[in-house]
Short mmCIF file of C-alpha atoms in Angstrom, two decimals:
data_model
loop_
_atom_site.label_atom_id
_atom_site.label_comp_id
_atom_site.label_asym_id
_atom_site.label_seq_id
_atom_site.Cartn_x
_atom_site.Cartn_y
_atom_site.Cartn_z
CA UNK A 1 96.98 93.33 112.34
CA UNK A 2 97.18 94.74 108.92
CA UNK A 3 100.64 96.51 107.78
CA UNK A 4 100.98 98.74 104.91
CA UNK A 5 104.28 99.48 103.11
CA UNK A 6 104.36 102.07 100.77
CA UNK A 7 107.32 103.21 98.16
CA UNK A 8 109.22 105.78 97.38
CA UNK A 9 108.76 108.03 100.35
CA UNK A 10 109.81 110.97 97.93
CA UNK A 11 109.24 111.15 94.11
CA UNK A 12 110.43 114.08 91.72
CA UNK A 13 109.11 114.13 88.23
CA UNK A 14 109.29 116.43 85.35
CA UNK A 15 105.73 118.03 84.50
CA UNK A 16 104.31 115.82 81.69
CA UNK A 17 106.11 112.62 82.83
CA UNK A 18 104.52 109.53 85.08
CA UNK A 19 104.75 109.04 88.48
CA UNK A 20 104.26 105.49 89.99
CA UNK A 21 103.68 104.91 93.67
CA UNK A 22 103.81 101.24 94.99
CA UNK A 23 102.41 99.68 98.37
CA UNK A 24 102.10 96.14 99.67
CA UNK A 25 99.89 94.92 102.45
CA UNK A 26 99.78 92.04 104.73
CA UNK A 27 96.20 91.03 105.47
CA UNK A 28 94.79 89.07 103.11
CA UNK A 29 91.47 89.78 104.35
CA UNK A 30 91.83 93.21 103.08
CA UNK A 31 89.43 93.92 100.17
CA UNK A 32 89.27 97.67 100.02
CA UNK A 33 92.28 100.00 98.57
CA UNK A 34 91.86 103.75 98.54
CA UNK A 35 94.30 106.43 97.92
CA UNK A 36 94.48 109.77 99.25
CA UNK A 37 95.84 113.10 98.60
CA UNK A 38 96.90 115.51 101.12
CA UNK A 39 97.95 119.01 100.29
CA UNK A 40 100.03 120.92 102.83
CA UNK A 41 97.59 122.18 105.81
CA UNK A 42 94.69 120.48 104.25
CA UNK A 43 92.46 117.12 104.71
CA UNK A 44 93.46 114.01 103.18
CA UNK A 45 91.20 113.79 99.96
CA UNK A 46 89.89 110.46 98.21
CA UNK A 47 90.98 110.41 94.60
CA UNK A 48 90.45 107.01 93.83
CA UNK A 49 89.75 103.48 95.32
CA UNK A 50 89.93 100.19 94.20
CA UNK A 51 88.06 96.86 95.76
CA UNK A 52 89.29 93.36 95.58
CA UNK A 53 86.78 91.85 92.68
CA UNK A 54 88.74 94.36 90.44
CA UNK A 55 92.37 94.46 89.14
CA UNK A 56 92.53 98.03 87.49
CA UNK A 57 90.72 101.14 87.58
CA UNK A 58 91.04 104.31 85.49
CA UNK A 59 89.84 107.90 86.17
CA UNK A 60 91.18 110.65 84.10
CA UNK A 61 95.15 110.56 84.52
CA UNK A 62 94.75 108.67 87.58
CA UNK A 63 94.85 104.64 87.62
CA UNK A 64 95.13 102.03 90.14
CA UNK A 65 96.20 98.41 89.79
CA UNK A 66 95.64 95.57 92.50
CA UNK A 67 97.10 92.26 92.34
CA UNK A 68 95.78 90.44 95.40
CA UNK A 69 97.96 87.17 94.96
CA UNK A 70 101.01 89.05 95.28
CA UNK A 71 99.29 91.60 97.73
CA UNK A 72 100.58 94.73 96.29
CA UNK A 73 98.56 97.76 94.74
CA UNK A 74 99.96 100.75 92.72
CA UNK A 75 99.11 104.20 91.67
CA UNK A 76 100.04 105.76 88.34
CA UNK A 77 99.47 109.37 87.38
CA UNK A 78 100.14 110.29 83.75
CA UNK A 79 101.00 113.62 82.46
CA UNK A 80 101.67 115.25 85.72
CA UNK A 81 101.15 118.83 86.43
CA UNK A 82 102.39 121.24 89.12
CA UNK A 83 98.85 121.03 90.96
CA UNK A 84 99.52 117.10 91.41
CA UNK A 85 102.25 117.91 93.74
CA UNK A 86 101.38 116.57 97.33
CA UNK A 87 101.85 113.47 99.83
CA UNK A 88 99.74 110.70 98.74
CA UNK A 89 98.82 107.71 101.07
CA UNK A 90 97.78 104.52 100.06
CA UNK A 91 95.65 102.49 102.63
CA UNK A 92 94.23 98.96 103.22
CA UNK A 93 90.72 97.65 104.68
CA UNK A 94 90.09 94.58 106.32
CA UNK A 95 87.81 95.92 108.95
CA UNK A 96 90.51 98.69 110.00
CA UNK A 97 91.62 101.19 107.65
CA UNK A 98 95.54 101.31 107.79
CA UNK A 99 97.58 103.93 105.80
CA UNK A 100 101.10 103.73 104.33
CA UNK A 101 103.41 106.08 105.52
CA UNK A 102 102.85 108.50 102.46
CA UNK A 103 104.75 109.78 99.21
CA UNK A 104 105.99 113.22 98.58
CA UNK A 105 105.45 113.99 94.89
CA UNK A 106 107.07 117.05 93.53
CA UNK A 107 106.20 117.98 90.09
CA UNK A 108 108.63 120.34 88.73
CA UNK A 109 107.71 122.58 85.56
CA UNK B 1 75.76 119.08 101.05
CA UNK B 2 77.71 119.80 104.29
CA UNK B 3 80.75 117.79 104.33
CA UNK B 4 82.76 116.51 107.57
CA UNK B 5 83.30 119.02 110.02
CA UNK B 6 85.54 119.26 113.04
CA UNK B 7 86.14 121.49 115.95
CA UNK B 8 87.90 123.15 117.27
CA UNK B 9 90.49 123.85 114.67
CA UNK B 10 93.42 124.34 116.91
CA UNK B 11 93.90 123.72 120.62
CA UNK B 12 96.83 123.90 123.10
CA UNK B 13 96.91 121.76 126.32
CA UNK B 14 99.19 121.05 128.86
CA UNK B 15 100.71 117.67 130.22
CA UNK B 16 98.20 115.76 132.15
CA UNK B 17 95.09 117.77 131.01
CA UNK B 18 92.13 116.39 129.45
CA UNK B 19 90.52 117.24 125.96
CA UNK B 20 87.64 116.62 124.21
CA UNK B 21 87.54 116.78 120.06
CA UNK B 22 84.23 116.95 118.01
CA UNK B 23 82.96 115.59 114.53
CA UNK B 24 80.01 116.09 112.55
CA UNK B 25 79.77 113.35 110.02
CA UNK B 26 78.93 114.11 106.16
CA UNK B 27 75.04 114.14 105.51
CA UNK B 28 74.00 110.57 105.00
CA UNK B 29 76.74 108.93 106.61
CA UNK B 30 76.23 106.89 109.90
CA UNK B 31 79.83 105.60 110.75
CA UNK B 32 82.69 107.82 112.42
CA UNK B 33 86.14 106.79 112.45
CA UNK B 34 89.03 108.66 114.41
CA UNK B 35 92.85 109.16 113.34
CA UNK B 36 95.69 110.51 114.95
CA UNK B 37 98.22 112.01 112.19
CA UNK B 38 101.82 112.74 113.55
CA UNK B 39 103.87 115.65 111.63
CA UNK B 40 105.17 113.58 108.49
CA UNK B 41 103.45 110.35 108.92
CA UNK B 42 100.29 108.55 107.59
CA UNK B 43 97.19 108.61 109.65
CA UNK B 44 97.09 105.88 112.29
CA UNK B 45 93.52 104.34 113.14
CA UNK B 46 92.25 105.18 116.66
CA UNK B 47 88.57 103.59 116.61
CA UNK B 48 85.43 103.60 114.91
CA UNK B 49 81.92 104.16 115.67
CA UNK B 50 78.36 102.84 114.40
CA UNK B 51 75.37 102.82 116.01
CA UNK B 52 76.57 104.70 119.18
CA UNK B 53 79.09 101.57 119.83
CA UNK B 54 83.01 101.17 119.58
CA UNK B 55 83.17 98.59 116.55
CA UNK B 56 87.08 98.47 115.90
CA UNK B 57 89.96 99.88 117.63
CA UNK B 58 93.73 100.40 116.86
CA UNK B 59 96.63 100.22 119.09
CA UNK B 60 95.76 103.19 121.44
CA UNK B 61 95.67 103.01 125.24
CA UNK B 62 92.67 103.46 127.36
CA UNK B 63 93.27 107.05 127.74
CA UNK B 64 91.78 107.53 124.31
CA UNK B 65 88.20 107.26 124.44
CA UNK B 66 85.09 108.26 122.36
CA UNK B 67 81.52 108.57 121.92
CA UNK B 68 78.81 108.54 119.16
CA UNK B 69 75.42 110.33 119.57
CA UNK B 70 72.16 109.24 118.14
CA UNK B 71 72.69 112.00 115.25
CA UNK B 72 75.79 110.33 114.27
CA UNK B 73 78.22 113.06 115.46
CA UNK B 74 80.83 111.80 117.51
CA UNK B 75 83.63 112.96 120.22
CA UNK B 76 87.16 111.92 120.82
CA UNK B 77 88.38 112.33 124.67
CA UNK B 78 91.96 111.89 125.52
CA UNK B 79 92.92 111.87 129.53
CA UNK B 80 96.10 112.46 130.88
CA UNK B 81 97.80 114.20 128.00
CA UNK B 82 101.46 113.32 127.20
CA UNK B 83 103.69 115.32 124.74
CA UNK B 84 103.42 112.71 122.43
CA UNK B 85 99.85 113.13 121.98
CA UNK B 86 100.87 116.22 119.84
CA UNK B 87 99.23 115.81 116.55
CA UNK B 88 96.38 116.20 113.93
CA UNK B 89 93.51 114.61 115.04
CA UNK B 90 91.19 113.47 111.83
CA UNK B 91 87.83 112.19 111.64
CA UNK B 92 86.38 110.61 109.07
CA UNK B 93 82.99 109.26 107.99
CA UNK B 94 81.12 106.84 105.72
CA UNK B 95 78.38 104.92 105.40
CA UNK B 96 76.78 101.40 105.64
CA UNK B 97 79.19 99.47 108.28
CA UNK B 98 75.90 97.64 109.36
CA UNK B 99 75.21 96.41 105.87
CA UNK B 100 77.92 94.03 105.93
CA UNK B 101 79.98 95.98 103.07
CA UNK B 102 80.79 98.86 105.22
CA UNK B 103 84.64 98.02 105.06
CA UNK B 104 84.84 98.59 101.53
CA UNK B 105 83.01 102.18 101.61
CA UNK B 106 84.70 105.34 100.89
CA UNK B 107 85.82 107.43 104.26
CA UNK B 108 85.61 111.09 103.67
CA UNK B 109 87.77 113.31 106.28
CA UNK B 110 87.40 116.68 108.07
CA UNK B 111 89.84 119.29 108.22
CA UNK B 112 91.14 117.78 111.58
CA UNK B 113 91.89 119.48 115.12
CA UNK B 114 95.83 120.34 115.54
CA UNK B 115 96.50 119.49 118.86
CA UNK B 116 99.55 120.72 120.84
CA UNK B 117 100.78 119.63 124.20
CA UNK B 118 103.04 121.90 126.08
#
């Protein structure tokens, strides 16, 4: 089955700096890669997703890149703000949506 | 436009009991997936329902079962509760599993049910 690894587990950045989270997956059949943001005590919220026929996707300050050959994908947040502080999860779907363990992002003013 | 709704929000049970959790999908969605999220971990896939049938299952024992109704709402049942079943149970809905591209459609989550086993 699919195995998704996510790094780092925690990430502290200064406001205005960039944050990068990296994930790898094992199942070559996976074709859909969403990213979720989960604030404390709240539901996971989809922030961006990418499908296997695309290498990069951007939405304002958030971008995701996908390397199918290497089986890894990354989330990039530019110009970070305190409200970006949350746990971020990557996931891969090849029939079942499998999540990474999460990255706790802390943006300090 | 109502999003995914789950009930109850919190539940306390004792070991050996049984529990039923409920989920109503987002309007227009026909597929429901259930996840277990332990504290500090990512959601773990339990199973997925489409057209009232279980279509995919994760690595969970048979104590975990489910049902989907004609209106697309769903229930998660857990029998013989163990202490380790304490977690946040999340429901997510999506559209289009039957179209063949359902695996790459966005899943939208509810707020979850916090289950505590004493």
